[in-house]
Amino acid sequence: LFRPKSVAVVGASPNASFVSSILGSLFTYGYPGTVSAINPRYERVMQAPCYPSVTDVPGEVDLVVIGVAAQRVPSVLEQCERKGVGGVCVVTSGFSQ
């Protein structure tokens, strides 16, 4: 969780958003590991290759940052479990509904 070698950011897009700023910060501040974006609408977001789901990312994923609507979080967590992801950080709202 604290020293991941690879990070995937779920919900990243070329549009300005909190999640996209997390992805951008990985590049801006020189994160040395592998970075992937997860969004089925794009092939690339910023400098990151983009995949339709966590399970589509080649290789291991140590940390997944989840920034999608609350109702989509359970399915993303299931993808993380199937992929064998080591850590997850959920940055979304809407769980009280």
Short mmCIF file of N, CA and C in Angstrom, two decimals, residues 12-81:
data_model
loop_
_atom_site.label_atom_id
_atom_site.label_comp_id
_atom_site.label_asym_id
_atom_site.label_seq_id
_atom_site.Cartn_x
_atom_site.Cartn_y
_atom_site.Cartn_z
N ALA A 12 -10.28 7.34 -14.19
CA ALA A 12 -9.50 8.44 -14.78
C ALA A 12 -10.00 8.75 -16.18
N SER A 13 -9.95 10.02 -16.54
CA SER A 13 -10.36 10.43 -17.88
C SER A 13 -9.58 11.68 -18.26
N PRO A 14 -9.64 12.08 -19.51
CA PRO A 14 -8.96 13.31 -19.91
C PRO A 14 -9.64 14.56 -19.35
N ASN A 15 -10.84 14.42 -18.81
CA ASN A 15 -11.57 15.56 -18.25
C ASN A 15 -11.06 15.86 -16.84
N ALA A 16 -11.14 17.12 -16.46
CA ALA A 16 -10.70 17.52 -15.13
C ALA A 16 -11.59 16.88 -14.07
N SER A 17 -10.97 16.18 -13.12
CA SER A 17 -11.70 15.58 -12.00
C SER A 17 -10.69 15.27 -10.91
N PHE A 18 -11.18 14.98 -9.72
CA PHE A 18 -10.31 14.64 -8.61
C PHE A 18 -9.48 13.40 -8.94
N VAL A 19 -10.13 12.40 -9.53
CA VAL A 19 -9.45 11.15 -9.86
C VAL A 19 -8.37 11.38 -10.92
N SER A 20 -8.68 12.19 -11.92
CA SER A 20 -7.69 12.48 -12.95
C SER A 20 -6.52 13.28 -12.38
N SER A 21 -6.77 14.10 -11.37
CA SER A 21 -5.66 14.83 -10.75
C SER A 21 -4.74 13.88 -9.99
N ILE A 22 -5.28 12.81 -9.44
CA ILE A 22 -4.44 11.80 -8.79
C ILE A 22 -3.53 11.15 -9.83
N LEU A 23 -4.10 10.77 -10.96
CA LEU A 23 -3.31 10.19 -12.05
C LEU A 23 -2.23 11.16 -12.50
N GLY A 24 -2.61 12.42 -12.71
CA GLY A 24 -1.65 13.44 -13.14
C GLY A 24 -0.53 13.63 -12.14
N SER A 25 -0.85 13.57 -10.86
CA SER A 25 0.17 13.75 -9.81
C SER A 25 1.21 12.64 -9.85
N LEU A 26 0.81 11.44 -10.20
CA LEU A 26 1.78 10.35 -10.32
C LEU A 26 2.85 10.70 -11.34
N PHE A 27 2.44 11.33 -12.44
CA PHE A 27 3.40 11.73 -13.47
C PHE A 27 4.15 12.99 -13.08
N THR A 28 3.44 13.97 -12.57
CA THR A 28 4.05 15.25 -12.20
C THR A 28 5.16 15.08 -11.18
N TYR A 29 4.93 14.21 -10.20
CA TYR A 29 5.90 14.06 -9.12
C TYR A 29 6.82 12.87 -9.29
N GLY A 30 6.84 12.30 -10.49
CA GLY A 30 7.84 11.30 -10.84
C GLY A 30 7.69 9.93 -10.20
N TYR A 31 6.46 9.47 -10.04
CA TYR A 31 6.28 8.12 -9.53
C TYR A 31 7.05 7.15 -10.42
N PRO A 32 7.92 6.31 -9.84
CA PRO A 32 8.79 5.47 -10.65
C PRO A 32 8.19 4.15 -11.14
N GLY A 33 7.02 3.80 -10.64
CA GLY A 33 6.42 2.51 -11.00
C GLY A 33 5.56 2.58 -12.25
N THR A 34 4.88 1.48 -12.50
CA THR A 34 3.97 1.37 -13.64
C THR A 34 2.63 2.00 -13.29
N VAL A 35 2.11 2.81 -14.21
CA VAL A 35 0.83 3.49 -14.00
C VAL A 35 -0.13 3.09 -15.11
N SER A 36 -1.35 2.72 -14.71
CA SER A 36 -2.39 2.39 -15.67
C SER A 36 -3.66 3.15 -15.32
N ALA A 37 -4.42 3.51 -16.34
CA ALA A 37 -5.73 4.12 -16.15
C ALA A 37 -6.78 3.05 -16.47
N ILE A 38 -7.90 3.12 -15.78
CA ILE A 38 -8.99 2.17 -16.03
C ILE A 38 -10.23 2.97 -16.41
N ASN A 39 -10.64 2.83 -17.66
CA ASN A 39 -11.84 3.47 -18.17
C ASN A 39 -12.11 2.87 -19.55
N PRO A 40 -13.24 2.21 -19.74
CA PRO A 40 -13.49 1.54 -21.02
C PRO A 40 -13.67 2.49 -22.21
N ARG A 41 -13.76 3.78 -21.95
CA ARG A 41 -14.00 4.73 -23.04
C ARG A 41 -12.72 5.21 -23.75
N TYR A 42 -11.56 4.93 -23.17
CA TYR A 42 -10.32 5.50 -23.70
C TYR A 42 -9.24 4.43 -23.87
N GLU A 43 -8.32 4.70 -24.79
CA GLU A 43 -7.15 3.83 -24.96
C GLU A 43 -5.96 4.36 -24.18
N ARG A 44 -5.99 5.67 -23.88
CA ARG A 44 -4.90 6.32 -23.17
C ARG A 44 -5.47 7.52 -22.43
N VAL A 45 -5.01 7.74 -21.21
CA VAL A 45 -5.36 8.93 -20.45
C VAL A 45 -4.05 9.52 -19.95
N MET A 46 -3.80 10.77 -20.35
CA MET A 46 -2.51 11.41 -20.07
C MET A 46 -1.42 10.51 -20.65
N GLN A 47 -0.44 10.15 -19.83
CA GLN A 47 0.64 9.29 -20.33
C GLN A 47 0.39 7.82 -20.05
N ALA A 48 -0.74 7.49 -19.49
CA ALA A 48 -1.00 6.11 -19.06
C ALA A 48 -1.81 5.34 -20.10
N PRO A 49 -1.44 4.10 -20.33
CA PRO A 49 -2.32 3.25 -21.13
C PRO A 49 -3.60 3.02 -20.35
N CYS A 50 -4.70 2.90 -21.07
CA CYS A 50 -6.00 2.77 -20.41
C CYS A 50 -6.62 1.42 -20.77
N TYR A 51 -7.18 0.78 -19.77
CA TYR A 51 -7.78 -0.54 -19.94
C TYR A 51 -9.23 -0.51 -19.51
N PRO A 52 -10.06 -1.41 -20.06
CA PRO A 52 -11.48 -1.43 -19.70
C PRO A 52 -11.76 -1.82 -18.25
N SER A 53 -10.91 -2.66 -17.66
CA SER A 53 -11.12 -3.10 -16.28
C SER A 53 -9.79 -3.41 -15.62
N VAL A 54 -9.82 -3.56 -14.32
CA VAL A 54 -8.60 -3.89 -13.57
C VAL A 54 -8.03 -5.23 -14.05
N THR A 55 -8.90 -6.17 -14.33
CA THR A 55 -8.43 -7.49 -14.76
C THR A 55 -7.75 -7.47 -16.12
N ASP A 56 -7.95 -6.42 -16.91
CA ASP A 56 -7.32 -6.32 -18.22
C ASP A 56 -5.91 -5.76 -18.18
N VAL A 57 -5.49 -5.22 -17.06
CA VAL A 57 -4.14 -4.65 -16.94
C VAL A 57 -3.14 -5.80 -16.99
N PRO A 58 -2.13 -5.71 -17.88
CA PRO A 58 -1.13 -6.77 -17.93
C PRO A 58 -0.22 -6.71 -16.69
N GLY A 59 0.17 -7.86 -16.21
CA GLY A 59 1.08 -7.92 -15.06
C GLY A 59 0.37 -7.68 -13.75
N GLU A 60 1.18 -7.54 -12.70
CA GLU A 60 0.64 -7.34 -11.35
C GLU A 60 0.23 -5.89 -11.13
N VAL A 61 -0.75 -5.71 -10.26
CA VAL A 61 -1.16 -4.38 -9.83
C VAL A 61 -1.09 -4.37 -8.31
N ASP A 62 -0.26 -3.50 -7.75
CA ASP A 62 -0.09 -3.45 -6.30
C ASP A 62 -1.13 -2.57 -5.60
N LEU A 63 -1.54 -1.49 -6.26
CA LEU A 63 -2.47 -0.54 -5.65
C LEU A 63 -3.47 -0.07 -6.69
N VAL A 64 -4.75 -0.05 -6.31
CA VAL A 64 -5.79 0.48 -7.18
C VAL A 64 -6.46 1.64 -6.45
N VAL A 65 -6.52 2.78 -7.13
CA VAL A 65 -7.25 3.95 -6.63
C VAL A 65 -8.60 3.93 -7.34
N ILE A 66 -9.68 3.85 -6.57
CA ILE A 66 -11.02 3.74 -7.16
C ILE A 66 -11.75 5.07 -7.00
N GLY A 67 -12.10 5.67 -8.12
CA GLY A 67 -12.79 6.95 -8.10
C GLY A 67 -14.01 6.96 -9.00
N VAL A 68 -14.83 5.94 -8.86
CA VAL A 68 -16.07 5.87 -9.64
C VAL A 68 -17.25 5.98 -8.69
N ALA A 69 -18.44 6.09 -9.23
CA ALA A 69 -19.66 6.20 -8.42
C ALA A 69 -19.77 5.04 -7.45
N ALA A 70 -20.31 5.32 -6.28
CA ALA A 70 -20.40 4.34 -5.20
C ALA A 70 -21.03 3.02 -5.66
N GLN A 71 -22.05 3.06 -6.50
CA GLN A 71 -22.71 1.83 -6.92
C GLN A 71 -21.82 0.95 -7.78
N ARG A 72 -20.74 1.51 -8.36
CA ARG A 72 -19.83 0.72 -9.18
C ARG A 72 -18.65 0.16 -8.38
N VAL A 73 -18.46 0.65 -7.17
CA VAL A 73 -17.31 0.23 -6.36
C VAL A 73 -17.30 -1.28 -6.08
N PRO A 74 -18.41 -1.92 -5.71
CA PRO A 74 -18.36 -3.36 -5.45
C PRO A 74 -17.84 -4.18 -6.63
N SER A 75 -18.25 -3.84 -7.85
CA SER A 75 -17.76 -4.61 -9.00
C SER A 75 -16.27 -4.38 -9.24
N VAL A 76 -15.79 -3.17 -8.97
CA VAL A 76 -14.36 -2.89 -9.10
C VAL A 76 -13.58 -3.66 -8.03
N LEU A 77 -14.12 -3.73 -6.82
CA LEU A 77 -13.46 -4.51 -5.76
C LEU A 77 -13.39 -5.99 -6.14
N GLU A 78 -14.43 -6.51 -6.78
CA GLU A 78 -14.40 -7.90 -7.25
C GLU A 78 -13.30 -8.09 -8.30
N GLN A 79 -13.14 -7.11 -9.20
CA GLN A 79 -12.06 -7.18 -10.19
C GLN A 79 -10.70 -7.20 -9.49
N CYS A 80 -10.56 -6.37 -8.46
CA CYS A 80 -9.31 -6.30 -7.71
C CYS A 80 -9.00 -7.64 -7.05
N GLU A 81 -10.04 -8.27 -6.51
CA GLU A 81 -9.84 -9.57 -5.88
C GLU A 81 -9.39 -10.61 -6.90
#
